[in-house]
XYZ file of C-alpha atoms in Angstrom:
433
model
C -62.740 26.905 37.423
C -63.066 28.771 34.101
C -64.553 31.794 35.913
C -61.642 31.789 38.389
C -59.073 31.627 35.579
C -60.830 34.456 33.743
C -60.792 36.563 36.922
C -57.082 35.901 37.437
C -56.353 36.785 33.811
C -58.277 40.047 34.093
C -56.509 40.866 37.367
C -53.151 40.256 35.694
C -54.029 42.466 32.738
C -55.222 45.251 35.005
C -52.052 45.068 37.121
C -49.833 45.124 34.038
C -51.779 48.070 32.667
C -51.493 49.867 35.978
C -47.796 49.064 36.191
C -46.976 50.461 32.783
C -48.520 53.909 32.944
C -47.196 56.903 34.857
C -49.303 60.049 35.229
C -47.183 62.449 37.301
C -45.702 65.663 35.960
C -42.031 65.288 34.908
C -40.444 66.830 38.013
C -42.633 64.836 40.393
C -41.973 61.650 38.451
C -38.229 62.339 38.533
C -38.421 62.788 42.306
C -40.401 59.553 42.668
C -37.695 57.714 40.705
C -34.882 59.230 42.716
C -36.624 58.573 46.028
C -37.120 54.928 45.082
C -33.440 54.592 44.170
C -32.379 56.161 47.469
C -34.652 53.799 49.398
C -33.206 50.771 47.582
C -29.528 51.625 48.184
C -28.212 49.703 51.231
C -24.475 50.654 51.445
C -23.571 47.100 52.403
C -21.274 44.287 51.366
C -22.079 40.590 51.334
C -20.086 37.376 51.475
C -21.813 35.419 48.734
C -20.960 32.076 50.357
C -21.651 32.707 54.035
C -24.364 35.361 53.360
C -22.851 37.582 56.065
C -23.314 41.300 55.410
C -21.104 44.226 56.429
C -21.472 47.996 56.487
C -17.703 48.435 56.328
C -14.857 46.151 55.325
C -12.618 47.347 58.128
C -11.390 44.250 59.983
C -13.365 41.837 57.793
C -11.346 38.643 57.094
C -10.124 38.620 53.511
C -12.223 36.579 51.105
C -12.658 36.579 47.358
C -16.377 35.961 47.968
C -17.063 39.442 49.371
C -18.902 41.777 46.988
C -20.809 45.021 47.102
C -24.425 44.008 47.685
C -26.291 46.388 45.397
C -25.657 47.716 41.884
C -26.349 51.303 42.997
C -23.201 51.036 45.130
C -21.127 49.584 42.319
C -18.594 51.400 40.137
C -19.912 51.445 36.579
C -20.391 54.025 33.851
C -24.167 53.708 34.161
C -23.944 54.929 37.755
C -21.928 57.877 36.504
C -24.854 58.934 34.295
C -27.231 58.354 37.206
C -25.071 60.492 39.505
C -25.045 63.329 36.970
C -28.832 63.119 36.717
C -29.299 63.156 40.499
C -27.105 66.236 40.824
C -29.189 67.916 38.119
C -32.323 66.959 40.035
C -30.884 68.535 43.196
C -30.415 71.775 41.269
C -33.907 71.644 39.814
C -35.777 70.803 43.030
C -33.424 72.623 45.447
C -33.535 69.411 47.480
C -30.073 68.631 48.840
C -30.866 64.972 49.571
C -30.096 64.024 45.965
C -26.676 65.649 46.127
C -26.112 64.072 49.541
C -26.969 60.661 48.078
C -24.262 60.983 45.418
C -21.771 62.188 48.017
C -22.625 59.336 50.387
C -22.155 56.816 47.581
C -18.756 58.195 46.636
C -17.608 58.389 50.249
C -18.676 54.754 50.660
C -16.573 53.764 47.661
C -13.532 55.902 48.475
C -13.445 54.815 52.105
C -9.874 53.578 52.547
C -10.770 50.287 54.217
C -13.379 49.436 51.599
C -11.172 50.405 48.680
C -8.104 48.615 50.037
C -10.089 45.406 50.511
C -11.180 45.292 46.881
C -7.726 46.314 45.677
C -6.354 43.256 47.463
C -8.974 41.103 45.712
C -8.099 42.712 42.387
C -4.352 42.147 42.741
C -4.859 38.493 43.662
C -7.268 37.813 40.790
C -5.052 39.591 38.279
C -1.946 37.715 39.409
C -3.766 34.408 38.958
C -5.868 34.967 35.838
C -4.983 38.313 34.266
C -7.575 40.703 32.868
C -10.231 37.999 32.591
C -9.814 37.182 36.243
C -10.877 40.599 37.521
C -14.048 41.136 35.517
C -16.529 39.842 38.113
C -15.011 41.645 41.083
C -16.735 44.613 42.673
C -15.192 47.968 41.769
C -12.681 46.335 39.442
C -13.113 49.198 36.963
C -11.552 51.660 39.424
C -8.324 49.685 39.436
C -8.325 48.521 35.798
C -8.530 52.052 34.362
C -8.016 50.870 30.772
C -11.198 52.070 29.052
C -13.725 54.885 29.104
C -16.313 52.529 30.589
C -13.994 52.330 33.599
C -13.522 56.016 34.214
C -15.335 58.395 31.822
C -18.867 58.995 33.158
C -17.936 58.086 36.737
C -15.054 60.529 36.517
C -17.423 63.094 35.028
C -19.833 62.725 37.933
C -16.916 63.081 40.349
C -16.028 66.400 38.687
C -19.583 67.622 39.290
C -19.289 66.484 42.905
C -15.805 67.944 43.323
C -17.079 71.363 42.215
C -19.723 71.165 44.950
C -17.904 69.160 47.642
C -14.099 69.310 47.222
C -12.305 66.144 48.294
C -8.690 65.144 47.718
C -9.556 61.504 46.974
C -12.042 62.611 44.327
C -9.530 65.018 42.779
C -6.812 62.362 42.692
C -9.127 60.033 40.771
C -10.156 62.824 38.404
C -6.483 63.510 37.654
C -5.863 59.807 37.044
C -8.760 59.723 34.584
C -7.486 62.863 32.854
C -4.089 61.250 32.423
C -5.673 58.134 30.928
C -7.917 60.029 28.529
C -5.300 62.490 27.314
C -2.275 60.174 27.207
C -3.318 56.509 27.141
C -6.776 56.208 25.555
C -6.428 54.601 22.073
C -6.946 57.090 19.244
C -6.625 57.251 15.481
C -3.917 59.394 13.910
C -6.377 62.284 13.635
C -7.068 62.125 17.383
C -10.411 60.310 17.192
C -11.065 58.078 20.202
C -11.338 54.448 19.046
C -11.346 51.156 20.901
C -8.972 48.393 19.867
C -11.729 45.773 19.863
C -13.695 44.012 18.373
C -11.372 45.151 15.547
C -8.229 47.234 15.793
C -9.378 50.860 16.077
C -13.147 50.486 15.991
C -15.059 53.717 16.548
C -18.017 53.141 18.893
C -20.801 55.745 18.891
C -21.211 55.103 22.642
C -17.745 56.492 23.290
C -18.672 60.007 22.264
C -20.545 60.288 25.547
C -18.073 58.157 27.503
C -15.303 60.580 26.535
C -17.136 63.893 26.265
C -18.948 63.538 29.574
C -15.511 63.851 31.173
C -13.824 66.232 28.725
C -16.429 68.972 28.793
C -16.635 68.876 32.594
C -12.850 69.099 32.839
C -13.127 72.196 30.691
C -15.822 73.576 32.982
C -13.862 72.834 36.151
C -10.428 74.010 35.007
C -11.263 76.637 32.392
C -8.661 75.053 30.106
C -9.911 75.285 26.521
C -7.870 72.253 25.414
C -10.566 69.963 26.787
C -13.270 71.756 24.804
C -11.072 71.672 21.685
C -10.615 67.921 22.017
C -14.323 67.371 22.666
C -15.322 69.493 19.651
C -12.982 67.553 17.391
C -14.418 64.262 18.656
C -17.962 65.328 17.705
C -17.015 66.405 14.202
C -14.809 63.363 13.604
C -17.436 60.928 14.899
C -19.920 62.520 12.535
C -17.484 62.036 9.662
C -16.999 58.351 10.418
C -20.459 57.262 11.598
C -23.091 59.375 9.807
C -25.323 57.736 7.187
C -26.271 60.606 4.828
C -29.141 58.686 3.256
C -30.823 57.573 6.481
C -29.677 60.649 8.436
C -28.794 58.707 11.563
C -25.585 57.212 12.953
C -24.187 53.714 12.662
C -23.267 51.998 15.905
C -19.651 51.630 14.800
C -17.018 51.941 12.101
C -14.181 49.430 11.716
C -11.261 51.472 10.451
C -9.129 48.441 9.629
C -11.559 47.103 7.001
C -13.260 50.454 6.345
C -16.752 49.090 7.029
C -19.617 50.239 9.196
C -21.434 47.953 11.575
C -24.838 46.596 10.640
C -27.031 48.515 13.078
C -28.380 51.999 13.640
C -28.814 51.230 17.312
C -31.065 53.622 19.186
C -29.030 54.010 22.365
C -25.818 54.550 20.405
C -27.486 57.455 18.610
C -28.765 58.617 21.989
C -25.276 58.657 23.475
C -24.185 60.820 20.540
C -26.965 63.371 21.020
C -26.607 63.533 24.802
C -22.843 64.047 24.475
C -23.360 66.959 22.090
C -25.974 68.543 24.351
C -23.610 68.370 27.325
C -20.759 69.865 25.328
C -22.808 72.740 23.892
C -24.145 73.519 27.369
C -20.631 73.978 28.759
C -18.773 75.220 25.659
C -17.606 78.854 25.779
C -19.853 81.087 23.666
C -16.866 82.306 21.659
C -15.441 78.856 20.866
C -14.446 78.793 17.159
C -16.248 75.515 16.480
C -19.490 76.397 18.260
C -21.407 77.137 15.044
C -20.250 73.881 13.448
C -21.278 71.954 16.550
C -24.730 73.538 16.611
C -25.152 72.694 12.923
C -24.141 69.111 13.665
C -26.602 68.940 16.547
C -29.384 70.217 14.278
C -28.490 67.618 11.677
C -28.865 64.759 14.118
C -32.103 66.045 15.637
C -33.697 66.423 12.199
C -32.579 62.898 11.385
C -33.940 61.164 14.463
C -37.288 62.970 14.200
C -37.993 60.874 11.111
C -37.841 57.647 13.126
C -40.094 58.416 16.087
C -42.792 55.732 16.381
C -46.541 56.192 16.596
C -46.473 55.830 20.404
C -43.846 58.538 20.792
C -41.067 56.028 21.458
C -38.107 55.193 19.265
C -37.320 51.590 18.367
C -34.355 49.518 19.545
C -33.052 49.601 15.965
C -34.040 53.026 14.704
C -34.902 52.090 11.133
C -36.540 48.743 11.989
C -40.119 49.196 13.205
C -40.355 45.477 13.969
C -37.762 45.924 16.719
C -39.122 46.720 20.174
C -39.798 50.183 21.587
C -36.975 51.063 23.947
C -36.797 53.692 26.670
C -33.105 54.630 26.989
C -32.634 55.791 23.418
C -35.976 57.566 23.631
C -34.985 59.293 26.877
C -31.709 60.521 25.408
C -33.520 61.925 22.378
C -36.139 63.618 24.568
C -33.359 65.073 26.731
C -31.359 66.314 23.749
C -34.327 67.840 21.938
C -35.665 69.553 25.067
C -32.213 70.912 25.994
C -31.704 72.084 22.410
C -35.012 73.945 22.355
C -34.413 75.499 25.789
C -30.967 76.727 24.766
C -32.109 77.931 21.348
C -29.910 75.605 19.284
C -32.804 74.085 17.342
C -36.294 74.934 16.089
C -38.590 75.447 19.099
C -41.340 73.465 17.314
C -39.329 70.295 17.917
C -40.466 70.338 21.534
C -43.643 68.686 20.252
C -41.614 65.561 19.406
C -40.095 65.626 22.893
C -43.578 65.881 24.394
C -44.688 62.829 22.433
C -41.524 61.032 23.491
C -42.298 61.804 27.117
C -45.816 60.404 26.707
C -44.314 57.222 25.290
C -41.809 56.978 28.137
C -44.603 57.245 30.675
C -46.235 54.117 29.257
C -43.086 52.279 30.344
C -43.054 53.784 33.858
C -45.151 53.998 37.021
C -45.845 56.802 39.436
C -43.709 54.930 41.978
C -40.726 55.627 39.751
C -40.378 52.169 38.222
C -38.848 52.018 34.740
C -39.248 49.198 32.203
C -38.089 48.507 28.621
C -34.416 49.190 29.374
C -32.166 47.420 26.890
C -29.342 45.582 28.648
C -25.708 46.432 27.979
C -24.985 45.961 24.302
C -21.676 45.528 22.534
C -21.022 45.415 18.808
C -21.939 42.346 16.782
C -22.038 41.795 12.995
C -25.715 40.763 12.838
C -28.983 42.608 13.335
C -30.313 39.523 15.122
C -28.098 40.406 18.078
C -29.753 43.809 18.438
C -33.259 42.495 17.876
C -32.839 39.910 20.631
C -31.226 41.993 23.354
C -33.131 41.452 26.591
C -34.768 44.252 28.533
C -34.637 44.921 32.247
C -36.396 47.036 34.856
C -35.139 49.561 37.409
C -31.490 49.454 36.374
C -28.971 52.334 36.263
C -28.496 51.583 32.547
C -31.814 53.299 31.941
C -32.507 55.309 35.064
C -29.851 57.954 34.449
C -31.031 58.845 30.926
C -34.693 58.708 31.962
C -34.064 61.023 34.918
C -32.196 63.488 32.720
C -35.079 63.510 30.226
C -37.679 64.087 32.944
C -35.680 66.911 34.498
C -35.159 68.628 31.153
C -38.837 68.286 30.275
C -39.715 69.933 33.587
C -38.123 73.101 32.179
C -39.837 72.803 28.791
C -42.296 75.353 27.463
C -45.319 73.575 25.997
C -45.566 73.425 22.212
C -47.693 76.171 20.670
C -48.393 77.412 17.179
C -49.925 80.463 15.538
C -53.687 80.024 15.441
C -55.321 80.203 12.036
C -58.270 82.058 13.581
C -55.932 84.799 14.769
C -54.470 85.267 11.293
C -57.496 85.456 8.984
C -57.878 89.225 9.405
C -54.443 89.623 7.815
C -55.643 88.041 4.570
C -57.250 90.749 2.456
C -57.861 91.485 -1.179
C -55.288 93.941 -2.409
C -56.742 96.504 -4.848
């Protein structure tokens, strides 16, 4: 019996070890991830009570129990990041199936019969229970349209799709999101985007990406510099409110009503900040008056986060707390930002070494089948570090897959770190007489 238990234990350890280590090159690993996601996306709805499934909601009797069956077909900001990554992968690999996947997903969502069905659910739930009543409904964020989580990254991915595959339904939604962001989104008097919870006018680091992902792509699509101006001001204002000059990293939040920062230097929040800046600088006109200031700001953050990279190449859930767990989404965003910065010449090319080590760390949390582990679940703001320490992790979820894909794609462009060899320089050292 003891021998059998020992064998089972060894088998378990071997399987865990095998599960947690990818070996493929970045582009191949990105394709493996994307192919897995495509294979796991069903484009179906389910009645959670009767267990009946449907490919379309046309003619389906109305029920509040009908939901979209799979999270890859849901409407959520994490899928917006994933869509952006898949479109970038299509460009990198020249494989149209990744673009076609994003298009198929959006056509599935914007199908009139499907959308009308969930709008009817939404209206009924809202009439009965208000905002709290709609939260568990599929696609409720499309109709709610009250926060950047509802429309920012998903709207941004629609812009990328609209540029490639023009569609009136997509453009109408993009215009609705633009109207929200420019006219309704809560802001401070200086124009800084700020949520009105958990305090009145709390600045969330996350929102730099939620807002900029859309703003900079609106600038790219329309050529209107006002979107770039707004995005540039957001970066510089967020830095003013959230930067810790001593630790050289960002706080998760700033409560403007009590003039206090939150307790945590959360990894993913810092990652959202860096990824937002990288996207903006990529699309910003070369002659924009704030370009130099934005590049300086980008350099400042990169130099700061480099100090917190762990021995395994990963960054911790709480950046300055090495007893918090190693987490892949923040790491992926840092790897993406550093690699993009080196490729574009915004930062010291030597920093690619840190991105290489980050990639090695990421691969210990992945498999060659494209599985991803160590993804921190969605995380709001709480006034205790315990909350951040104890956030659960998940596997194969859009929350992490989008950032990880973007990091892998960017690293597939990267030039390997190199340095001047001492042996090649000795002849230059001579005694001067």
